[in-house]
XYZ file of C-alpha atoms in Angstrom:
764
model
C 150.535 147.003 65.322
C 153.757 146.307 66.263
C 154.872 143.503 69.082
C 157.897 142.598 70.798
C 158.856 138.959 69.476
C 160.865 136.594 71.226
C 161.448 132.795 71.345
C 162.516 131.864 74.922
C 161.718 128.710 77.054
C 159.171 128.625 79.511
C 160.560 127.190 82.696
C 157.617 127.696 85.260
C 154.502 125.311 86.005
C 151.590 126.200 84.260
C 149.125 128.160 86.262
C 150.855 130.389 89.062
C 152.035 133.807 88.753
C 152.310 133.652 84.976
C 148.442 132.914 84.645
C 147.440 135.812 87.568
C 149.534 138.189 85.808
C 147.945 137.458 82.147
C 144.448 137.559 83.500
C 145.099 140.921 85.346
C 146.632 142.138 82.515
C 143.544 141.245 80.247
C 141.169 142.433 82.903
C 142.634 146.090 82.628
C 142.908 145.978 78.763
C 139.603 145.500 78.434
C 138.944 149.560 79.519
C 136.034 147.851 81.979
C 138.322 146.862 84.815
C 136.111 147.065 88.063
C 132.774 145.692 85.971
C 135.324 142.568 84.454
C 136.040 142.060 88.089
C 132.630 141.644 88.908
C 131.556 139.585 85.699
C 134.397 137.209 86.853
C 133.323 136.607 90.379
C 129.848 135.627 88.828
C 131.058 133.155 85.988
C 130.025 130.168 86.229
C 128.059 130.511 89.587
C 124.291 130.337 90.555
C 122.720 133.226 89.023
C 125.579 134.087 87.268
C 126.827 133.413 83.699
C 128.605 130.349 82.048
C 131.914 130.852 80.624
C 132.085 131.704 77.116
C 135.224 129.689 76.330
C 135.652 125.768 77.021
C 132.816 123.452 77.795
C 134.494 121.922 81.083
C 132.372 121.099 83.905
C 132.115 123.354 87.277
C 132.457 122.040 90.543
C 130.630 124.733 91.804
C 132.743 124.740 95.269
C 135.587 127.291 94.564
C 135.179 131.005 95.389
C 136.978 131.569 91.709
C 135.418 129.500 89.172
C 137.398 130.753 86.301
C 140.599 130.348 84.647
C 142.866 132.269 82.863
C 141.660 131.750 79.328
C 137.883 132.062 80.523
C 139.206 135.164 81.955
C 140.505 136.332 78.410
C 137.055 135.382 76.919
C 134.825 137.355 79.444
C 137.528 140.607 79.219
C 137.699 140.315 75.384
C 134.044 140.102 75.425
C 133.021 142.720 77.655
C 135.201 145.549 76.434
C 134.336 149.248 76.023
C 135.817 149.349 72.580
C 133.019 149.198 70.164
C 132.550 149.267 66.396
C 129.952 151.513 64.664
C 129.083 152.134 60.826
C 131.425 155.231 61.151
C 134.221 152.469 61.634
C 133.137 150.832 58.525
C 132.791 154.219 56.599
C 136.579 154.667 57.004
C 137.633 151.681 56.050
C 136.636 149.513 52.900
C 136.029 145.700 53.265
C 139.035 145.237 50.751
C 141.236 147.123 53.232
C 140.406 145.258 55.952
C 141.478 141.958 54.688
C 144.938 142.890 54.697
C 144.687 143.302 58.872
C 145.345 140.369 60.860
C 142.424 138.350 62.936
C 144.018 140.033 66.336
C 143.203 143.792 64.796
C 139.971 142.896 63.367
C 138.671 141.737 66.816
C 140.582 144.388 68.528
C 138.914 147.072 67.385
C 135.865 146.028 69.921
C 132.214 144.808 69.679
C 129.684 145.464 67.000
C 126.880 147.614 68.243
C 124.484 148.130 65.055
C 123.479 146.027 62.057
C 125.347 146.460 59.044
C 124.623 145.856 55.435
C 127.477 145.419 52.517
C 127.414 147.956 49.715
C 128.990 146.433 47.011
C 129.172 149.317 45.107
C 131.304 151.541 47.878
C 132.899 148.478 49.596
C 131.696 149.856 52.520
C 129.210 148.144 55.236
C 126.502 150.570 55.935
C 123.945 151.223 59.045
C 120.668 149.114 58.534
C 117.878 149.007 60.553
C 116.658 145.743 61.938
C 113.227 145.724 60.483
C 114.581 146.268 57.169
C 117.557 143.751 57.984
C 114.941 140.803 58.561
C 112.812 141.906 55.548
C 115.901 141.341 53.352
C 116.808 138.269 54.548
C 113.016 136.941 54.342
C 113.065 138.041 50.765
C 116.449 136.192 49.484
C 114.654 132.902 51.548
C 111.650 133.220 49.765
C 113.399 133.614 46.549
C 114.962 130.640 46.913
C 114.068 127.622 44.310
C 114.234 125.114 47.090
C 115.150 125.142 50.854
C 118.337 123.219 50.318
C 119.394 126.195 49.030
C 119.753 127.789 52.681
C 122.810 126.777 54.798
C 122.216 127.741 58.693
C 125.882 127.634 60.362
C 126.030 127.506 64.263
C 128.916 128.139 66.589
C 129.056 125.975 69.924
C 128.717 129.059 71.852
C 124.942 129.843 70.841
C 122.674 128.742 73.900
C 120.130 126.037 73.890
C 117.115 128.382 73.520
C 118.764 130.039 70.180
C 119.771 126.593 69.068
C 116.139 124.982 69.498
C 114.590 127.955 67.678
C 117.256 127.751 64.729
C 116.510 124.111 63.843
C 112.640 124.346 64.071
C 112.950 127.648 61.670
C 115.264 125.516 59.640
C 113.013 122.415 59.374
C 110.026 124.396 59.412
C 111.480 125.694 55.729
C 112.567 122.403 54.863
C 116.095 122.068 55.291
C 118.256 119.635 57.206
C 121.358 121.737 56.366
C 122.977 122.742 59.673
C 126.691 122.814 59.490
C 128.212 123.525 62.549
C 131.254 123.520 64.725
C 131.206 120.245 65.903
C 131.525 119.013 62.569
C 134.838 120.645 62.247
C 136.056 119.052 65.493
C 134.443 116.474 67.859
C 132.334 114.436 64.865
C 134.376 111.454 65.508
C 133.600 111.462 69.209
C 129.931 111.606 68.870
C 129.601 108.916 65.809
C 132.191 106.869 67.101
C 130.734 106.404 70.677
C 127.091 106.021 69.161
C 128.317 103.079 67.238
C 129.966 101.442 70.092
C 127.935 102.198 73.086
C 124.872 104.148 71.566
C 125.259 107.561 72.877
C 127.518 110.294 71.097
C 128.390 111.723 74.359
C 130.888 110.969 77.446
C 129.676 108.349 80.131
C 131.276 110.258 83.260
C 130.359 112.918 85.763
C 133.032 115.446 86.918
C 133.314 113.847 90.274
C 134.702 110.741 88.921
C 137.965 112.217 88.506
C 138.265 111.860 92.111
C 137.483 108.631 92.067
C 139.797 107.129 89.459
C 142.866 104.910 90.024
C 143.815 105.898 86.265
C 143.248 108.622 83.801
C 144.506 108.276 80.184
C 144.858 111.580 78.662
C 144.960 111.466 74.742
C 145.696 114.049 72.375
C 144.636 117.224 74.043
C 146.686 120.085 76.015
C 144.475 121.428 78.877
C 146.865 123.872 79.885
C 145.673 126.194 76.999
C 142.260 124.473 75.742
C 140.573 124.079 78.816
C 142.535 124.948 81.888
C 140.119 124.102 84.520
C 140.903 120.446 83.818
C 144.277 120.730 85.174
C 142.318 121.285 88.538
C 140.728 117.991 87.960
C 143.769 116.313 87.202
C 145.968 117.770 89.720
C 143.492 116.521 92.392
C 143.649 113.119 90.843
C 147.291 112.718 90.863
C 147.014 113.884 94.462
C 144.247 111.146 95.374
C 146.806 108.832 94.178
C 145.628 108.044 90.305
C 148.255 107.650 87.730
C 147.977 110.059 84.905
C 148.881 108.536 81.613
C 149.475 111.128 78.736
C 149.744 110.364 75.100
C 150.762 113.751 73.189
C 152.644 114.601 70.339
C 154.365 117.697 71.907
C 155.790 118.127 75.086
C 152.814 120.571 76.966
C 153.833 122.375 80.087
C 150.033 122.154 81.323
C 150.555 118.163 81.246
C 153.561 118.126 83.170
C 153.507 120.691 86.033
C 150.585 123.105 87.275
C 150.533 125.722 89.857
C 147.161 125.994 91.104
C 146.655 130.012 90.667
C 143.916 129.976 93.787
C 146.476 128.804 95.776
C 148.350 131.863 97.064
C 152.046 130.116 98.162
C 151.896 128.364 94.657
C 151.520 132.233 93.152
C 154.678 133.353 95.104
C 156.912 130.097 95.587
C 158.042 127.498 92.792
C 155.561 125.032 94.817
C 153.448 123.047 91.934
C 151.951 119.957 91.667
C 153.057 117.304 88.981
C 150.176 115.947 86.527
C 151.392 113.429 84.229
C 153.286 110.232 85.817
C 153.883 108.928 82.575
C 153.930 110.750 78.983
C 154.323 109.665 75.924
C 154.690 111.244 72.455
C 153.307 109.214 69.626
C 153.565 110.233 66.164
C 150.595 112.418 64.702
C 147.559 110.073 63.635
C 149.300 107.459 65.930
C 147.299 107.163 68.909
C 145.026 104.283 67.338
C 147.806 102.118 67.093
C 148.946 102.763 70.458
C 145.596 101.852 72.331
C 145.899 98.694 69.954
C 149.565 97.742 71.380
C 148.439 98.634 74.742
C 145.484 96.043 73.839
C 147.771 93.812 71.945
C 149.948 93.561 75.365
C 147.046 93.076 77.605
C 145.666 90.031 75.789
C 148.960 88.481 75.944
C 148.886 88.881 79.696
C 145.032 87.631 80.023
C 145.890 84.834 77.757
C 149.026 83.751 79.680
C 147.016 83.935 83.124
C 144.270 81.565 81.891
C 146.943 79.082 80.304
C 148.671 79.270 84.085
C 145.493 78.495 85.751
C 145.074 82.111 86.743
C 141.763 84.349 86.671
C 142.146 86.352 83.431
C 142.367 90.069 83.713
C 139.595 91.254 82.140
C 135.826 91.753 83.089
C 134.231 88.469 81.529
C 131.158 89.205 83.333
C 130.612 92.646 81.932
C 131.910 91.491 78.394
C 129.376 88.272 78.172
C 126.346 90.154 79.623
C 127.058 94.006 77.475
C 128.838 93.480 74.675
C 129.100 92.078 71.273
C 131.937 91.455 68.809
C 135.050 90.815 71.051
C 136.243 87.793 69.419
C 136.767 89.511 65.728
C 138.292 92.287 67.456
C 140.977 90.245 69.333
C 141.191 88.256 65.657
C 142.486 91.686 64.484
C 144.518 92.304 67.142
C 146.363 89.164 66.548
C 146.827 89.945 62.775
C 148.263 93.383 63.826
C 152.292 93.106 64.871
C 154.214 94.693 67.134
C 156.799 96.020 63.934
C 153.286 97.694 62.496
C 151.969 98.990 65.719
C 155.585 100.729 66.856
C 156.343 102.256 63.619
C 152.536 103.899 63.226
C 152.423 104.982 66.749
C 156.104 105.999 67.177
C 156.408 104.287 70.437
C 158.342 101.497 71.870
C 156.976 97.946 72.741
C 158.512 98.404 76.304
C 156.533 102.415 76.383
C 153.191 100.360 75.257
C 153.329 97.270 77.667
C 154.203 99.886 80.243
C 151.331 101.940 79.716
C 149.064 98.620 79.578
C 150.590 97.381 82.858
C 149.075 100.520 84.500
C 145.587 100.015 82.917
C 145.621 96.502 84.165
C 146.701 97.363 87.634
C 143.582 100.174 88.033
C 140.533 99.157 89.159
C 138.703 102.337 88.039
C 139.881 103.958 84.667
C 139.121 106.907 82.711
C 140.022 107.604 78.989
C 139.361 111.239 78.317
C 140.361 112.691 74.783
C 140.119 115.855 72.512
C 140.894 116.965 68.856
C 144.345 115.179 68.537
C 142.260 112.159 68.046
C 139.444 113.497 66.368
C 140.953 115.298 63.712
C 142.570 112.690 61.366
C 141.211 110.391 58.653
C 141.025 107.154 60.975
C 139.787 109.159 63.881
C 136.301 107.542 64.139
C 137.978 104.173 64.374
C 140.523 105.377 67.102
C 137.449 106.832 69.089
C 136.501 103.099 68.956
C 139.305 101.365 69.866
C 139.745 103.851 72.820
C 136.096 102.322 73.429
C 137.560 98.719 73.049
C 139.945 99.010 75.732
C 137.608 100.536 78.328
C 134.916 97.685 77.635
C 137.649 95.508 78.270
C 137.635 95.897 81.927
C 134.302 96.925 82.128
C 135.100 100.669 83.019
C 131.827 102.235 82.255
C 128.990 103.025 84.635
C 130.905 102.916 87.715
C 132.389 105.747 89.725
C 135.523 106.897 88.706
C 135.546 104.873 85.112
C 134.336 105.729 82.262
C 134.437 107.838 78.474
C 135.466 111.735 78.563
C 135.673 113.611 75.534
C 136.189 116.942 76.232
C 134.347 118.992 73.702
C 135.393 122.590 72.632
C 133.396 125.403 72.824
C 131.104 126.112 75.671
C 127.597 124.662 74.192
C 128.551 122.922 71.398
C 127.098 119.725 72.981
C 124.172 121.304 73.891
C 123.471 122.592 70.407
C 123.627 119.008 69.031
C 121.411 118.044 71.935
C 118.721 120.776 70.624
C 118.916 119.514 67.267
C 121.716 120.861 65.524
C 122.599 118.129 63.565
C 122.489 117.631 59.408
C 121.520 114.024 60.219
C 118.889 114.257 62.494
C 117.635 111.361 64.624
C 114.119 110.084 63.413
C 112.957 110.595 66.930
C 114.061 113.860 66.773
C 112.006 114.397 63.749
C 109.030 112.686 64.671
C 108.842 114.283 68.037
C 108.943 117.802 66.235
C 106.232 116.834 64.024
C 104.049 115.870 66.367
C 104.465 119.009 68.582
C 104.659 121.549 65.918
C 102.206 119.750 63.339
C 104.259 120.242 60.368
C 106.277 117.489 58.155
C 109.883 118.159 58.877
C 112.685 116.994 55.844
C 113.640 113.537 56.292
C 117.173 113.503 53.915
C 120.635 114.555 55.403
C 121.606 117.905 55.097
C 125.005 119.258 54.572
C 127.838 119.129 57.235
C 130.158 121.920 56.991
C 132.339 120.640 54.249
C 129.733 119.537 52.119
C 128.242 123.273 52.789
C 131.423 124.589 51.441
C 131.379 122.560 48.616
C 127.708 123.739 47.447
C 128.734 126.882 47.761
C 131.596 126.599 45.554
C 129.274 124.809 43.284
C 126.833 128.268 43.329
C 123.938 125.933 44.980
C 123.776 127.815 47.915
C 121.595 131.258 47.862
C 121.332 132.248 51.671
C 124.114 131.350 54.392
C 123.232 132.246 58.241
C 125.878 131.867 61.156
C 124.346 131.673 64.182
C 128.110 133.066 65.633
C 131.499 131.233 64.436
C 133.964 132.692 62.309
C 133.639 130.371 59.182
C 136.418 131.870 56.532
C 138.782 131.552 59.704
C 137.636 128.036 61.187
C 137.169 126.246 57.733
C 139.908 124.357 55.907
C 141.154 125.377 52.582
C 141.047 129.029 53.465
C 141.220 130.464 49.935
C 138.555 127.958 48.926
C 136.392 129.011 51.649
C 136.801 132.501 51.152
C 135.661 132.326 47.343
C 132.595 130.034 48.459
C 131.456 132.580 51.018
C 131.396 135.536 48.186
C 129.794 133.253 45.899
C 126.239 133.261 48.089
C 123.510 135.418 47.161
C 123.203 136.431 50.824
C 125.505 136.104 53.980
C 124.360 136.899 57.554
C 126.605 136.733 60.096
C 125.112 136.990 63.621
C 128.435 138.022 65.942
C 129.524 139.984 68.500
C 132.741 141.224 67.137
C 133.957 141.671 63.788
C 136.072 138.671 62.330
C 137.598 137.511 58.761
C 134.412 135.819 57.554
C 132.659 139.206 57.467
C 135.370 139.895 54.967
C 134.314 137.411 52.156
C 130.414 139.178 51.623
C 128.357 137.772 49.631
C 126.784 139.393 46.937
C 124.496 140.696 49.851
C 125.785 140.524 53.246
C 124.403 141.400 56.657
C 126.326 141.959 59.970
C 123.853 141.686 63.084
C 125.144 142.646 66.782
C 124.546 140.348 69.282
C 124.770 140.153 72.660
C 127.523 138.109 75.009
C 126.987 135.735 77.233
C 128.025 138.073 80.044
C 125.303 140.833 79.467
C 121.541 141.467 80.394
C 119.155 140.069 78.217
C 115.875 141.943 78.803
C 113.225 140.790 76.786
C 109.399 142.301 76.871
C 108.532 139.776 79.775
C 111.592 140.827 81.769
C 115.257 139.420 82.852
C 116.124 136.461 80.903
C 118.188 133.648 81.317
C 119.945 130.865 78.875
C 120.835 127.659 79.286
C 124.021 125.504 77.965
C 125.089 121.880 78.677
C 128.724 120.883 79.675
C 130.938 118.179 78.302
C 129.627 115.977 81.260
C 126.044 116.527 80.272
C 125.017 118.846 82.682
C 122.970 121.714 81.917
C 123.310 125.105 83.539
C 121.620 128.276 83.412
C 123.364 130.938 82.615
C 122.140 134.851 83.114
C 124.421 137.977 81.957
C 124.749 140.632 84.653
C 126.823 143.442 82.532
C 124.713 146.472 80.599
C 125.195 145.920 76.668
C 126.744 148.520 75.149
C 124.259 149.574 73.072
C 119.984 149.436 72.449
C 120.722 148.546 69.110
C 122.389 145.291 70.143
C 119.859 142.073 70.390
C 120.005 138.567 71.749
C 120.972 135.627 69.318
C 117.603 134.374 70.523
C 115.639 136.945 69.503
C 117.515 137.598 65.996
C 116.819 134.228 65.226
C 112.986 134.437 66.177
C 113.099 137.858 64.036
C 114.227 136.175 61.181
C 111.923 133.319 61.589
C 108.873 135.792 62.027
C 109.691 138.051 59.258
C 110.238 134.585 56.966
C 107.492 132.196 57.936
C 105.214 134.818 59.797
C 103.604 134.069 63.252
C 100.184 132.323 62.382
C 101.782 128.673 62.771
C 104.053 129.443 65.633
C 104.474 132.952 67.419
C 107.999 133.380 67.372
C 108.129 136.806 68.356
C 106.268 135.647 71.821
C 109.180 133.167 71.908
C 111.636 135.600 71.732
C 109.837 137.948 74.829
C 109.491 135.213 77.354
C 112.435 132.219 76.949
C 110.235 130.132 79.068
C 108.229 129.261 76.655
C 111.042 128.218 74.443
C 112.287 126.024 77.366
C 108.610 124.272 77.395
C 108.746 123.394 73.884
C 112.093 122.009 74.357
C 110.579 119.949 77.379
C 108.118 118.719 74.892
C 110.093 117.377 71.960
C 113.598 116.702 73.409
C 114.255 113.662 76.211
C 115.777 114.613 79.292
C 114.167 118.327 79.669
C 110.660 117.293 81.446
C 110.062 120.369 83.768
C 112.888 122.259 82.019
C 112.400 125.533 83.797
C 111.645 123.861 87.203
C 114.775 121.965 86.676
C 116.671 125.390 86.008
C 116.383 126.244 89.146
C 118.704 123.721 90.876
C 122.037 124.842 92.497
C 124.775 123.683 89.388
C 122.498 122.766 86.988
C 120.803 119.040 86.370
C 122.392 116.054 84.771
C 120.572 114.609 81.737
C 121.959 111.015 82.316
C 123.862 108.689 80.128
C 122.157 105.500 79.074
C 125.250 103.883 78.131
C 126.515 104.713 81.657
C 123.400 102.782 82.843
C 123.813 99.722 80.554
C 121.700 100.641 78.153
C 122.651 100.483 74.825
C 120.915 102.217 71.836
C 122.794 100.002 69.427
C 121.490 97.570 66.792
C 122.344 94.729 69.115
C 121.086 96.591 72.261
C 124.652 95.960 73.543
C 127.954 97.924 73.631
C 129.606 96.545 70.318
C 133.624 96.252 70.027
C 135.107 97.556 66.272
C 137.536 95.176 64.749
C 139.009 97.937 62.338
C 142.146 97.380 61.429
C 144.926 100.085 61.706
C 145.240 102.268 58.649
C 147.707 101.212 56.340
C 149.423 105.141 56.459
C 147.939 108.180 58.424
C 147.725 110.189 55.393
C 146.422 108.945 51.738
C 149.644 110.959 50.227
C 153.142 110.397 51.233
C 155.229 113.334 52.441
C 158.595 114.156 54.471
C 156.408 115.594 57.595
C 153.036 115.278 59.175
C 151.989 118.607 60.093
C 149.052 119.686 62.974
C 147.593 122.949 63.517
C 146.780 124.051 66.907
C 145.960 127.081 69.167
C 148.225 129.087 70.966
C 147.783 129.825 74.445
C 146.345 133.210 73.878
C 143.436 131.959 71.579
C 140.646 130.107 71.526
C 139.272 128.844 68.146
C 139.660 131.592 65.941
C 139.740 134.405 68.494
C 142.953 135.851 69.008
C 143.539 137.421 72.145
C 147.032 138.293 71.855
C 150.405 137.131 70.052
C 151.960 134.909 73.131
C 152.097 131.431 73.840
C 153.481 131.532 77.007
C 153.615 128.074 77.783
C 155.601 127.009 74.488
C 158.019 130.168 74.893
C 156.911 132.490 71.843
C 156.171 135.709 72.119
C 154.602 138.359 69.856
C 154.122 136.431 67.009
C 152.313 133.594 65.121
C 153.855 132.582 62.292
C 156.214 129.761 63.521
C 156.687 126.263 63.275
C 157.591 123.865 65.819
C 160.022 121.169 64.923
C 162.358 118.372 66.524
C 165.944 120.239 66.601
C 167.103 116.767 64.091
C 164.781 117.704 61.665
C 165.735 121.344 61.447
C 169.098 120.229 61.246
C 168.840 117.512 58.621
C 167.445 120.287 56.750
C 170.516 122.288 56.787
C 168.525 124.922 58.704
C 168.664 126.591 62.463
C 165.990 127.483 64.644
C 164.962 130.950 63.885
C 165.237 130.581 59.941
C 162.331 131.184 57.729
C 160.707 128.452 55.786
C 157.861 127.486 53.591
C 155.544 125.058 53.984
C 153.587 123.338 51.460
C 151.074 120.788 51.023
C 151.165 117.283 49.186
C 148.277 116.573 47.888
C 146.464 114.871 44.734
C 144.299 117.301 43.051
C 146.602 120.085 41.510
C 145.952 122.856 43.308
C 148.833 124.766 45.387
C 148.420 125.244 49.160
C 151.311 126.696 50.621
C 152.494 129.513 53.273
C 155.712 131.404 54.080
C 157.727 133.127 56.141
C 157.716 130.923 59.246
C 160.195 130.930 61.935
C 161.503 127.722 62.901
C 161.116 126.973 66.876
C 162.900 124.231 68.172
C 160.846 121.905 70.270
C 160.139 118.828 71.751
C 158.154 116.948 69.233
C 158.893 113.339 67.518
C 160.902 113.968 64.350
C 158.855 113.959 61.238
C 156.082 115.763 63.172
C 155.408 119.534 62.747
C 152.683 121.909 64.548
C 151.656 125.432 63.602
C 149.016 127.513 64.806
C 145.636 128.156 63.188
C 144.058 129.764 60.956
C 147.483 130.704 59.753
C 147.832 127.472 58.268
C 144.115 126.317 57.622
C 145.002 127.199 54.273
C 147.383 123.891 53.939
C 144.564 121.790 54.840
C 142.511 120.294 51.865
C 138.637 120.486 52.034
C 138.798 116.975 50.415
C 140.831 115.794 53.220
C 138.619 114.704 55.713
C 137.864 111.683 58.204
C 136.167 108.646 57.442
C 132.276 108.725 58.395
C 132.814 112.178 60.038
C 133.629 114.657 57.403
C 136.041 116.501 59.822
C 138.957 118.445 58.176
C 142.350 116.187 59.017
C 143.701 118.927 60.690
C 146.235 117.343 62.711
C 147.894 115.234 59.782
C 148.254 117.450 57.294
C 151.137 116.271 54.535
C 153.920 118.685 53.904
C 157.187 119.321 52.656
C 159.699 122.505 54.246
C 161.861 124.691 52.074
C 163.992 127.497 53.360
C 162.427 130.945 52.595
C 163.636 132.977 49.799
C 164.951 136.643 50.107
C 161.659 138.792 49.104
C 162.755 140.661 45.549
C 163.853 143.663 46.326
C 165.422 143.512 49.890
C 169.113 143.528 50.633
C 170.501 141.649 53.076
C 172.816 142.704 55.514
């Protein structure tokens, strides 16, 4: 495939005509235009299906409850293009490895079970019965249950995830690596330590009530565009939107609502950020510390002058612990250190602090720009500290809002997909199902890959996802997959993970979120949980492409039945009627009493948040301030530059819908490197030059990618950005967050050199 390449600045607002045009193009490219238009009208609606993209909440008020990237996700999934065993008969696995990720997924939907033949290097057709039997035989041949790894993607439903974790624990393992390990582990862990609940404390309508919203480390214009509607409405209601993001992102500057005709056909648009700060990568904790330092100085001066303090002392005294230790740490942190690490001036941080001080109701929201550093857990807790100062918790228009990535990544964790399961969950499962679940912690994603490299994993099952592309240290991850005795991928489309089979390998084709799920008892629906702890019913409406595709729930149940039998738990009965699964969830997971009845509520139901009600499940029973010092350095290894990996606009996680990144002005290409123009000049280079990027690390392994085109961009000096998965080979497997295990994808120490001409090429 060849694409017309260009680098040209994008001057329009986010959304608007560009968004409408892109949506239309993807709808028609699916080859099912009429059906997908119908799909889009049912997305995020009652008796419809939940968006298979991001986890942003639904307001259930809009006629069109989808965004551009949601439309891409639907049309990419609901395509007429499909793959059969005949395709794999024409292509060896080795040959397919040379193709791009875009090419692989563009081939369309998987429609029949496939088994890898190592002698021919081809995937071949296999029956479902034989596929389940193969999985069961490999699991039974293991020496111990921890030779099994059960990976989960964030798009898996609550019902499938629940069965998956019950199956694994009945086998005797807590090895549940998942995509949350790769992105928001710091949010869950940090919030649990600070307030006892690993979820956000607000609801979607709190954005309409806030006086100020502080946005840290996220790009909603690309990653969760529906958030722009909430930010736009908040700004129109008078809220100050204060953004901290290393790159200038168009979606955080101006937004034209594609659902407003006048804004589609005219230059009209609404401003988003009233203040936009560009900290260094990994400098957000220092920025929040600087705000707190300025606020503490003001608070003390007020008290000295006989004026009321600026903090919510009543809330702090009644509901928190540890503030004096944090104040002491603030006093020990110099302004010079704060400004050097943050990359922001004292004046800028005092300005941001003043907005916080003048606001009665404040929301702090963040994403992976905060959570993918070595000190991410402490960064999350520093944000919580700031909110506790003003009592910005549990009141309308105020609170904490981590914005999750994939559509049900939060629900997966609620359902028990957790390598460190709470004792209460295990106790509940043990009592309800009458078995003894394992108590020792299992593997997170990085630990699972390391175990594979040590030949300690006999079977890997992935419920969705694309581990080979999503994980760090791409070459080592690919090697890890190939060392497994059996790899099993439950997938809608072909992806790179399928091309690094274990000694034995299966690809099991599953239904998508958009499709009808008909089981023995009739039409089924599944449920998901969004970033606001709202649980929604989701019911696909499209006809599956082939009768040989099965739902994720049915596949998990089929594997479990073949492995464990149905004497203790009738897995096949559960897959025949999902209401039965929800009855088990209601009996074992807090907040799901009368689950099936609650699913009838329009717009879903709220699970609640104990911390928002001032019930803190911490050791002290109170919200706990963190007194962590700022890190001495963002990375443990010095390097000329710090690189972050990020998505393009035509991408969701590792799914590449196209090769354009419209808002950043990149077209028809992905191997680009965003760099400050002064840094480009200092290296004696110019925009458009090709460069090589090499990681600085301490294990003697060379990590290098070559031939990336320089793009001049508004980013602080010393900071770089490039797309993943193309730059995932640069992230060391051993570089992960303290207390999280999350790869440090937003702070990779690298150096840049001009690419050398390829031998044999003549320059003209």
